[in-house]
Amino acid sequence: MFREHIRLHPSIPYTENGDHRTTIEIHKFVTAEMYNYCRGHNLAQAWAYLWNQWYSPEQWKLWSLASKPFIPHINTTMIVESLWMNLKHKDLAMYHRPRLDLVTYVVINSLLPRIKLTLQNLRETRRVGRGLALKAWQKALKAKWEDCSRSDEERLCALELEVRKKAKTGEKGREEKLASIEEAKTRKPGKYHTDINSWVCSCRDYLICRFLTCKHLIREANTALKGLPLDKR
């Protein structure tokens, strides 16, 4: 539920007709949904914490995408946190409470050269002419795209084979997974509003995907591209 609340945005439709909520309507909706959940499960203390630290109007603006005029590509402060983690655990790991002059020296002579190489890789100005290796997130996105490009029958069949191979007979959770797959086979496909130009979809998978994509968008994009890259259409 919380993952969906983070990703809701006025640009993302929530019905198959392409209806959109305003920022205020999204805040009212997510607050009411979380409140009703806590009330239904007798979680008064949890709701008090969630309201004060997350869902009050002042706090909600700090973490919700809906409070922004556009959909950001980077979540929260993870890039800055990653930078500090590398500095503390890689460059300054052997020092206990280092002096400021030492930290400055390490940043200039150790950290900045790595950042410079990273920027060159991002701007494709390093080793010009050579093919660039895919980064971890690019590999994950490629795998996601290839998986969603397959039909539902093929995906469910592959998932069932994977469960049967890895999970032993009688293993905890195996039967539940197989039952879930069988249920998915008989489930009727839903109807969603999909727009590849804005790259938004009203389905739930779109909201919880780290790449803000889903099988509906990918399949529609494949149809529009006719299976060819953009530069070869």
XYZ file of N, CA and C in Angstrom:
699
model
N 0.824 -1.200 0.000
C 0.000 0.000 0.000
C 0.864 1.257 0.000
N 1.876 1.260 0.871
C 2.723 2.447 0.984
C 3.510 2.684 -0.302
N 3.941 1.608 -0.956
C 4.671 1.753 -2.216
C 3.801 2.420 -3.274
N 2.521 2.104 -3.268
C 1.615 2.740 -4.219
C 1.392 4.203 -3.860
N 1.303 4.493 -2.571
C 1.088 5.873 -2.142
C 2.251 6.775 -2.562
N 3.453 6.236 -2.527
C 4.620 7.028 -2.916
C 4.560 7.403 -4.390
N 4.126 6.459 -5.234
C 4.219 6.641 -6.686
C 3.023 7.361 -7.306
N 1.938 7.532 -6.593
C 0.778 8.208 -7.182
C 1.138 9.633 -7.590
N 0.625 10.039 -8.749
C 0.960 11.365 -9.282
C -0.193 11.855 -10.152
N -0.443 13.161 -10.193
C -1.528 13.675 -11.038
C -1.395 13.303 -12.512
N -0.184 13.022 -12.978
C 0.004 12.655 -14.386
C -0.354 11.203 -14.670
N -0.488 10.386 -13.622
C -0.752 8.956 -13.788
C -2.253 8.703 -13.644
N -2.908 8.149 -14.656
C -4.348 7.865 -14.546
C -4.603 6.727 -13.565
N -5.814 6.702 -13.023
C -6.150 5.648 -12.072
C -7.364 4.831 -12.501
N -7.928 5.132 -13.665
C -9.038 4.344 -14.204
C -8.758 4.028 -15.661
N -9.522 3.087 -16.200
C -9.345 2.711 -17.601
C -9.791 3.814 -18.550
N -10.549 4.781 -18.042
C -10.999 5.905 -18.869
C -9.991 7.045 -18.905
N -8.897 6.897 -18.163
C -7.867 7.929 -18.161
C -8.133 9.070 -17.205
N -8.945 8.827 -16.166
C -9.224 9.875 -15.183
C -7.995 10.130 -14.315
N -7.824 11.384 -13.918
C -6.678 11.780 -13.103
C -7.160 12.431 -11.813
N -6.369 12.271 -10.764
C -6.628 12.960 -9.503
C -5.699 14.164 -9.384
N -6.170 15.187 -8.709
C -5.312 16.328 -8.411
C -4.419 15.991 -7.221
N -3.472 16.863 -6.941
C -2.570 16.638 -5.814
C -3.337 16.557 -4.496
N -4.296 17.450 -4.319
C -5.088 17.450 -3.079
C -5.923 16.179 -2.980
N -6.506 15.755 -4.089
C -7.322 14.537 -4.083
C -6.473 13.305 -3.774
N -5.251 13.271 -4.288
C -4.361 12.140 -3.995
C -4.027 12.101 -2.512
N -3.745 13.264 -1.934
C -3.420 13.302 -0.505
C -4.601 12.828 0.333
N -5.794 13.265 -0.006
C -6.983 12.826 0.733
C -7.202 11.324 0.568
N -6.977 10.823 -0.640
C -7.205 9.401 -0.910
C -6.236 8.521 -0.123
N -4.934 8.824 -0.193
C -3.947 7.967 0.479
C -4.081 8.070 1.996
N -4.402 9.263 2.489
C -4.577 9.426 3.936
C -5.778 8.632 4.429
N -6.880 8.711 3.692
C -8.079 7.969 4.082
C -7.843 6.462 4.003
N -7.126 6.014 2.975
C -6.875 4.578 2.833
C -6.022 4.056 3.980
N -4.971 4.785 4.335
C -4.119 4.349 5.437
C -4.858 4.439 6.771
N -5.660 5.487 6.948
C -6.430 5.631 8.192
C -7.425 4.481 8.352
N -8.139 4.166 7.286
C -9.122 3.081 7.354
C -8.449 1.736 7.617
N -7.259 1.552 7.050
C -6.535 0.298 7.302
C -6.144 0.194 8.777
N -5.580 1.262 9.326
C -5.171 1.248 10.733
C -6.382 1.103 11.654
N -7.472 1.759 11.304
C -8.676 1.658 12.135
C -9.261 0.256 12.078
N -9.267 -0.337 10.884
C -9.814 -1.681 10.749
C -8.996 -2.747 11.446
N -7.693 -2.479 11.653
C -6.819 -3.455 12.314
C -6.441 -3.022 13.733
N -7.161 -2.019 14.253
C -6.952 -1.564 15.630
C -5.501 -1.136 15.865
N -4.994 -0.293 14.970
C -3.606 0.174 15.050
C -3.583 1.678 15.324
N -4.108 2.051 16.475
C -4.204 3.473 16.811
C -2.828 4.118 16.940
N -1.902 3.431 17.607
C -0.563 3.989 17.788
C 0.175 4.103 16.452
N -0.027 3.103 15.600
C 0.617 3.153 14.284
C 0.091 4.331 13.477
N -1.223 4.570 13.546
C -1.781 5.694 12.795
C -1.277 7.029 13.340
N -1.148 7.129 14.666
C -0.626 8.365 15.250
C 0.782 8.653 14.727
N 1.599 7.606 14.652
C 2.957 7.781 14.120
C 2.921 8.134 12.638
N 2.114 7.406 11.861
C 2.056 7.640 10.419
C 1.559 9.046 10.096
N 0.590 9.520 10.856
C 0.070 10.862 10.595
C 1.113 11.934 10.924
N 1.741 11.798 12.073
C 2.690 12.830 12.497
C 3.958 12.845 11.649
N 4.415 11.659 11.213
C 5.698 11.577 10.529
C 5.591 11.430 9.009
N 4.396 11.036 8.500
C 4.307 10.736 7.077
C 3.127 11.392 6.367
N 1.938 11.317 6.929
C 0.745 11.682 6.172
C 0.178 13.064 6.481
N 0.724 13.767 7.432
C 0.284 15.144 7.643
C 0.702 15.972 6.429
N -0.015 17.045 6.121
C 0.305 17.823 4.909
C 1.756 18.276 4.838
N 2.335 18.636 5.976
C 3.723 19.108 5.966
C 4.699 17.984 5.644
N 4.484 16.800 6.229
C 5.394 15.679 5.998
C 5.152 15.020 4.645
N 3.913 14.996 4.208
C 3.566 14.322 2.957
C 4.283 14.946 1.765
N 4.482 16.243 1.801
C 5.155 16.926 0.696
C 6.610 16.496 0.549
N 7.196 15.959 1.611
C 8.613 15.614 1.584
C 8.896 14.306 0.856
N 7.907 13.397 0.797
C 8.191 12.074 0.234
C 7.278 11.672 -0.915
N 6.181 12.349 -1.109
C 5.228 11.936 -2.134
C 5.579 12.534 -3.491
N 5.477 11.718 -4.540
C 5.682 12.225 -5.894
C 4.569 13.177 -6.306
N 3.386 12.993 -5.730
C 2.239 13.809 -6.123
C 2.427 15.277 -5.780
N 3.300 15.573 -4.843
C 3.531 16.968 -4.470
C 4.501 17.668 -5.415
N 5.043 16.919 -6.388
C 5.991 17.491 -7.349
C 5.282 17.762 -8.676
N 5.708 18.784 -9.410
C 5.050 19.082 -10.697
C 5.358 18.059 -11.785
N 6.397 17.248 -11.596
C 6.764 16.234 -12.584
C 7.142 14.957 -11.844
N 7.296 13.869 -12.591
C 7.678 12.595 -11.992
C 9.200 12.498 -11.992
N 9.862 12.573 -10.840
C 11.327 12.509 -10.808
C 11.830 11.115 -11.159
N 13.029 11.054 -11.711
C 13.627 9.776 -12.097
C 14.412 9.136 -10.953
N 14.763 9.915 -9.955
C 15.555 9.409 -8.833
C 14.734 9.555 -7.564
N 14.680 8.495 -6.774
C 13.887 8.504 -5.556
C 14.683 9.054 -4.378
N 14.066 9.952 -3.639
C 14.583 10.511 -2.380
C 16.039 10.952 -2.522
N 16.862 10.635 -1.528
C 18.257 11.097 -1.509
C 19.223 9.931 -1.653
N 18.819 8.897 -2.399
C 19.640 7.685 -2.436
C 21.002 7.929 -3.084
N 21.101 8.872 -4.030
C 22.388 9.141 -4.672
C 23.363 9.752 -3.671
N 22.881 10.721 -2.884
C 23.740 11.346 -1.872
C 24.121 10.338 -0.798
N 23.151 9.518 -0.382
C 23.436 8.510 0.642
C 24.464 7.500 0.144
N 24.384 7.140 -1.129
C 25.362 6.218 -1.699
C 26.757 6.840 -1.713
N 26.823 8.132 -2.013
C 28.116 8.826 -2.009
C 28.750 8.804 -0.628
N 27.960 9.129 0.395
C 28.503 9.136 1.752
C 28.869 7.730 2.214
N 28.106 6.738 1.810
C 28.413 5.360 2.197
C 29.765 4.930 1.630
N 30.009 5.254 0.355
C 31.296 4.907 -0.245
C 32.443 5.656 0.413
N 32.206 6.910 0.746
C 33.258 7.700 1.386
C 33.611 7.136 2.759
N 32.602 6.776 3.543
C 32.847 6.299 4.909
C 33.406 4.884 4.947
N 32.856 4.001 4.102
C 33.216 2.585 4.205
C 34.329 2.160 3.252
N 34.681 3.013 2.312
C 35.747 2.660 1.376
C 36.979 3.533 1.565
N 36.785 4.841 1.563
C 37.934 5.744 1.639
C 38.373 6.023 3.072
N 37.417 6.083 3.990
C 37.752 6.435 5.374
C 37.547 5.271 6.335
N 37.515 4.059 5.806
C 37.218 2.902 6.658
C 38.292 2.674 7.720
N 39.542 2.991 7.412
C 40.641 2.713 8.344
C 40.881 3.849 9.342
N 40.113 4.921 9.231
C 40.323 6.063 10.117
C 39.158 6.195 11.091
N 39.487 6.512 12.328
C 38.467 6.748 13.348
C 38.421 8.238 13.657
N 37.296 8.852 13.369
C 37.107 10.280 13.581
C 38.263 11.074 12.959
N 38.424 10.997 11.639
C 39.557 11.674 10.988
C 39.431 13.197 11.060
N 40.573 13.857 11.000
C 40.604 15.315 10.991
C 40.055 15.839 9.669
N 39.616 17.083 9.683
C 39.010 17.683 8.501
C 39.997 17.779 7.347
N 41.263 18.077 7.648
C 42.243 18.187 6.571
C 42.483 16.836 5.901
N 42.424 15.742 6.687
C 42.580 14.408 6.108
C 41.382 14.059 5.225
N 40.185 14.382 5.694
C 38.984 14.116 4.897
C 39.041 14.890 3.580
N 39.478 16.141 3.654
C 39.596 16.954 2.441
C 40.593 16.340 1.470
N 41.714 15.865 1.986
C 42.732 15.234 1.145
C 42.180 13.971 0.476
N 41.456 13.156 1.235
C 40.897 11.913 0.689
C 39.851 12.216 -0.381
N 39.021 13.217 -0.130
C 37.995 13.577 -1.110
C 38.627 14.029 -2.419
N 39.664 14.859 -2.329
C 40.288 15.414 -3.538
C 41.080 14.353 -4.297
N 41.795 13.506 -3.584
C 42.717 12.582 -4.242
C 42.152 11.186 -4.477
N 41.078 10.835 -3.804
C 40.530 9.493 -3.972
C 39.101 9.504 -4.499
N 38.257 10.321 -3.895
C 36.845 10.310 -4.266
C 36.583 11.036 -5.583
N 37.127 12.232 -5.740
C 36.849 13.018 -6.945
C 37.335 12.352 -8.234
N 38.503 11.697 -8.252
C 38.888 10.997 -9.490
C 37.883 9.922 -9.906
N 37.319 9.204 -8.945
C 36.311 8.189 -9.288
C 35.041 8.844 -9.822
N 34.660 9.966 -9.213
C 33.476 10.681 -9.692
C 33.703 11.198 -11.107
N 34.921 11.651 -11.376
C 35.244 12.145 -12.713
C 35.110 11.035 -13.751
N 35.599 9.837 -13.417
C 35.465 8.705 -14.335
C 34.000 8.333 -14.543
N 33.231 8.401 -13.463
C 31.806 8.090 -13.576
C 31.099 9.076 -14.495
N 31.419 10.354 -14.348
C 30.815 11.369 -15.213
C 31.218 11.168 -16.673
N 32.469 10.790 -16.890
C 32.911 10.533 -18.259
C 32.157 9.352 -18.866
N 31.909 8.339 -18.049
C 31.142 7.192 -18.545
C 29.704 7.586 -18.858
N 29.121 8.405 -17.985
C 27.741 8.829 -18.204
C 27.615 9.713 -19.441
N 28.608 10.549 -19.669
C 28.581 11.452 -20.828
C 29.173 10.804 -22.072
N 29.627 9.549 -21.912
C 30.185 8.774 -23.026
C 31.370 9.483 -23.674
N 32.208 10.098 -22.840
C 33.417 10.762 -23.331
C 34.674 9.986 -22.979
N 34.519 8.834 -22.333
C 35.665 7.999 -21.979
C 35.716 6.803 -22.915
N 36.889 6.558 -23.458
C 37.077 5.460 -24.408
C 36.085 5.569 -25.563
N 36.137 6.716 -26.217
C 35.221 6.975 -27.328
C 35.460 5.957 -28.440
N 34.393 5.398 -28.958
C 34.494 4.404 -30.020
C 34.292 2.989 -29.535
N 34.456 2.777 -28.238
C 34.242 1.444 -27.681
C 32.804 1.294 -27.203
N 32.302 0.099 -27.330
C 30.965 -0.163 -26.817
C 30.945 -0.116 -25.298
N 29.919 0.487 -24.747
C 29.818 0.619 -23.296
C 29.065 -0.574 -22.712
N 29.599 -1.108 -21.643
C 28.929 -2.226 -20.969
C 27.671 -1.725 -20.269
N 26.659 -2.562 -20.247
C 25.417 -2.189 -19.579
C 25.627 -2.129 -18.075
N 25.032 -1.132 -17.467
C 25.093 -1.013 -16.019
C 24.078 -1.958 -15.393
N 24.172 -2.108 -14.078
C 23.302 -3.070 -13.391
C 21.829 -2.727 -13.593
N 21.489 -1.434 -13.484
C 20.078 -1.063 -13.638
C 19.626 -1.225 -15.085
N 20.560 -1.045 -16.032
C 20.204 -1.239 -17.438
C 19.947 -2.714 -17.736
N 20.748 -3.589 -17.129
C 20.520 -5.024 -17.299
C 19.170 -5.430 -16.704
N 18.854 -4.852 -15.534
C 17.572 -5.168 -14.899
C 16.403 -4.671 -15.744
N 16.543 -3.475 -16.314
C 15.487 -2.940 -17.170
C 15.336 -3.768 -18.438
N 16.448 -4.198 -19.010
C 16.401 -5.037 -20.209
C 15.694 -6.357 -19.921
N 16.033 -6.967 -18.771
C 15.380 -8.226 -18.396
C 13.885 -8.021 -18.174
N 13.530 -6.889 -17.551
C 12.120 -6.567 -17.331
C 11.398 -6.397 -18.661
N 12.031 -5.700 -19.595
C 11.416 -5.453 -20.902
C 11.217 -6.770 -21.659
N 12.238 -7.612 -21.663
C 12.134 -8.887 -22.373
C 11.074 -9.784 -21.747
N 10.989 -9.759 -20.417
C 9.991 -10.592 -19.744
C 8.578 -10.116 -20.055
N 8.361 -8.810 -20.002
C 7.023 -8.274 -20.250
C 6.638 -8.343 -21.721
N 7.613 -8.503 -22.599
C 7.308 -8.610 -24.024
C 6.692 -9.964 -24.364
N 6.889 -10.943 -23.508
C 6.311 -12.258 -23.752
C 4.818 -12.260 -23.415
N 4.113 -13.214 -23.970
C 2.681 -13.324 -23.694
C 2.463 -13.787 -22.256
N 1.251 -13.567 -21.751
C 0.940 -13.979 -20.383
C 1.070 -15.491 -20.222
N 0.654 -16.234 -21.232
C 0.746 -17.691 -21.156
C 2.195 -18.146 -21.048
N 3.062 -17.524 -21.840
C 4.481 -17.900 -21.811
C 5.117 -17.529 -20.483
N 4.778 -16.372 -19.952
C 5.347 -15.933 -18.678
C 4.903 -16.842 -17.534
N 3.618 -17.188 -17.505
C 3.110 -18.048 -16.437
C 3.693 -19.453 -16.534
N 3.864 -19.935 -17.761
C 4.451 -21.261 -17.954
C 5.898 -21.286 -17.459
N 6.661 -20.244 -17.794
C 8.052 -20.167 -17.344
C 8.130 -20.046 -15.823
N 7.209 -19.276 -15.232
C 7.196 -19.122 -13.781
C 6.857 -20.438 -13.091
N 5.911 -21.166 -13.654
C 5.537 -22.457 -13.074
C 6.696 -23.448 -13.146
N 7.393 -23.475 -14.265
C 8.547 -24.366 -14.399
C 9.642 -24.005 -13.399
N 9.843 -22.716 -13.191
C 10.865 -22.273 -12.242
C 10.520 -22.703 -10.826
N 9.240 -22.564 -10.462
C 8.812 -22.966 -9.120
C 8.960 -24.471 -8.936
N 8.577 -25.232 -9.947
C 8.651 -26.692 -9.835
C 10.095 -27.191 -9.801
N 11.002 -26.476 -10.453
C 12.404 -26.890 -10.457
C 13.091 -26.566 -9.134
N 12.861 -25.347 -8.644
C 13.595 -24.886 -7.468
C 12.984 -25.381 -6.163
N 11.661 -25.416 -6.100
C 11.001 -25.802 -4.849
C 10.725 -27.304 -4.837
N 11.089 -27.954 -3.755
C 10.855 -29.385 -3.624
C 9.399 -29.653 -3.250
N 8.951 -30.853 -3.558
C 7.586 -31.241 -3.222
C 7.393 -31.196 -1.709
N 6.342 -30.535 -1.272
C 6.074 -30.411 0.154
C 6.765 -29.237 0.807
N 7.616 -28.523 0.076
C 8.308 -27.368 0.650
C 7.314 -26.257 0.953
N 7.572 -25.543 2.032
C 6.666 -24.493 2.466
C 6.560 -23.397 1.406
N 5.352 -23.065 1.049
C 5.116 -22.009 0.081
C 5.011 -22.488 -1.355
N 5.430 -23.721 -1.622
C 5.418 -24.215 -3.004
C 3.997 -24.337 -3.533
N 3.132 -24.963 -2.757
C 1.761 -25.167 -3.211
C 1.018 -23.839 -3.352
N 1.329 -22.889 -2.458
C 0.677 -21.581 -2.555
C 1.077 -20.865 -3.841
N 2.357 -20.977 -4.198
C 2.820 -20.342 -5.430
C 2.168 -20.976 -6.656
N 2.090 -22.303 -6.654
C 1.465 -22.985 -7.786
C -0.019 -22.651 -7.880
N -0.676 -22.551 -6.718
C -2.094 -22.192 -6.724
C -2.294 -20.766 -7.230
N -1.361 -19.881 -6.872
C -1.445 -18.499 -7.349
C -1.264 -18.430 -8.863
N -0.382 -19.264 -9.395
C -0.168 -19.293 -10.842
C -1.408 -19.815 -11.560
N -2.020 -20.859 -11.010
C -3.235 -21.406 -11.613
C -4.369 -20.384 -11.591
N -4.431 -19.624 -10.508
C -5.458 -18.579 -10.420
C -5.215 -17.493 -11.462
N -3.942 -17.166 -11.669
C -3.607 -16.137 -12.658
C -3.958 -16.592 -14.074
N -3.881 -17.895 -14.319
C -4.204 -18.408 -15.655
C -5.679 -18.214 -15.996
N -6.534 -18.292 -14.986
C -7.977 -18.180 -15.222
C -8.500 -16.762 -15.013
N -7.647 -15.879 -14.550
C -8.082 -14.507 -14.276
C -8.288 -13.745 -15.585
N -9.378 -13.032 -15.664
C -9.655 -12.243 -16.855
C -8.755 -11.009 -16.881
N -8.226 -10.658 -18.044
C -7.352 -9.474 -18.113
C -8.128 -8.200 -17.813
N -7.513 -7.315 -17.048
C -8.166 -6.053 -16.713
C -8.026 -5.034 -17.827
N -8.769 -3.959 -17.691
C -8.711 -2.871 -18.661
C -8.076 -1.658 -18.000
N -7.065 -1.113 -18.658
C -6.326 0.001 -18.089
C -6.107 1.075 -19.151
N -5.908 2.286 -18.661
C -5.606 3.398 -19.566
C -4.092 3.471 -19.744
N -3.633 3.294 -20.974
C -2.204 3.262 -21.273
C -1.864 4.340 -22.293
N -0.813 5.098 -22.019
C -0.376 6.161 -22.921
C 1.144 6.084 -23.041
N 1.628 5.595 -24.188
C 3.079 5.437 -24.341
C 3.769 6.770 -24.590
N 3.036 7.780 -25.029
C 3.657 9.094 -25.238
C 4.036 9.737 -23.903
N 3.161 9.616 -22.924
C 3.467 10.114 -21.574
C 4.085 9.036 -20.703
N 4.058 7.805 -21.194
C 4.568 6.620 -20.494
C 3.926 6.474 -19.116
N 2.609 6.396 -19.122
C 1.849 6.186 -17.893
C 0.810 5.105 -18.140
N 0.451 4.412 -17.073
C -0.568 3.369 -17.141
C -1.310 3.356 -15.808
N -2.578 2.999 -15.852
C -3.393 3.020 -14.638
C -3.336 1.712 -13.854
N -2.516 0.739 -14.291
C -2.460 -0.545 -13.581
C -1.595 -0.433 -12.323
N -1.773 -1.386 -11.410
C -1.042 -1.371 -10.143
C 0.439 -1.680 -10.344
N 0.755 -2.576 -11.282
C 2.150 -2.948 -11.496
C 3.000 -1.751 -11.904
N 2.389 -0.809 -12.598
C 3.128 0.390 -13.006
C 3.600 1.177 -11.785
N 2.750 1.263 -10.774
C 3.083 2.058 -9.594
C 4.191 1.433 -8.757
N 4.209 0.107 -8.677
C 5.171 -0.541 -7.789
C 6.456 -0.936 -8.500
N 6.533 -0.727 -9.810
C 7.749 -1.069 -10.555
C 8.803 0.019 -10.359
N 10.028 -0.372 -10.122
C 11.105 0.603 -9.898
C 11.386 1.431 -11.140
N 11.031 0.906 -12.318
C 11.273 1.621 -13.566
C 10.025 2.347 -14.073
N 8.957 2.333 -13.287
C 7.689 2.932 -13.707
C 7.298 2.441 -15.102
N 7.169 1.138 -15.220
C 6.749 0.534 -16.477
C 5.930 -0.709 -16.171
N 5.296 -1.257 -17.186
C 4.465 -2.446 -17.014
C 4.332 -3.144 -18.359
N 3.726 -4.315 -18.347
C 3.606 -5.094 -19.576
C 2.710 -4.407 -20.601
N 1.736 -3.628 -20.137
C 0.836 -2.956 -21.079
C 1.585 -1.904 -21.894
N 2.422 -1.123 -21.216
C 3.206 -0.105 -21.917
C 4.229 -0.740 -22.851
N 4.907 -1.765 -22.354
C 5.964 -2.393 -23.143
C 5.391 -3.058 -24.388
N 4.284 -3.751 -24.245
C 3.695 -4.421 -25.404
C 3.149 -3.416 -26.412
N 2.573 -2.334 -25.922
C 2.082 -1.310 -26.845
C 3.245 -0.618 -27.552
N 4.345 -0.405 -26.812
C 5.526 0.203 -27.431
C 6.128 -0.731 -28.477
N 6.171 -2.027 -28.181
C 6.688 -2.986 -29.161
C 5.845 -2.994 -30.428
N 4.537 -2.862 -30.247
C 3.653 -2.818 -31.413
C 3.897 -1.563 -32.240
N 4.063 -0.434 -31.548
C 4.301 0.825 -32.263
C 5.649 0.826 -32.971
N 6.651 0.213 -32.331
C 7.991 0.171 -32.922
C 8.149 -0.971 -33.916
N 7.178 -1.881 -33.930
C 7.224 -3.055 -34.810
C 8.479 -3.895 -34.572
N 8.911 -3.912 -33.313
C 10.059 -4.731 -32.949
C 11.396 -4.174 -33.372
N 11.433 -2.926 -33.871
C 12.682 -2.331 -34.346
C 13.129 -1.214 -33.413
N 14.438 -0.960 -33.312
C 14.918 0.189 -32.532
C 14.417 1.493 -33.135
N 14.471 2.555 -32.354
C 13.969 3.845 -32.820
C 14.701 4.345 -34.059
N 16.020 4.093 -34.137
C 16.790 4.617 -35.263
C 16.640 3.774 -36.527
N 15.869 2.661 -36.461
C 15.708 1.812 -37.641
C 14.244 1.657 -38.044
N 13.408 2.524 -37.497
C 11.991 2.439 -37.847
C 11.758 2.902 -39.275
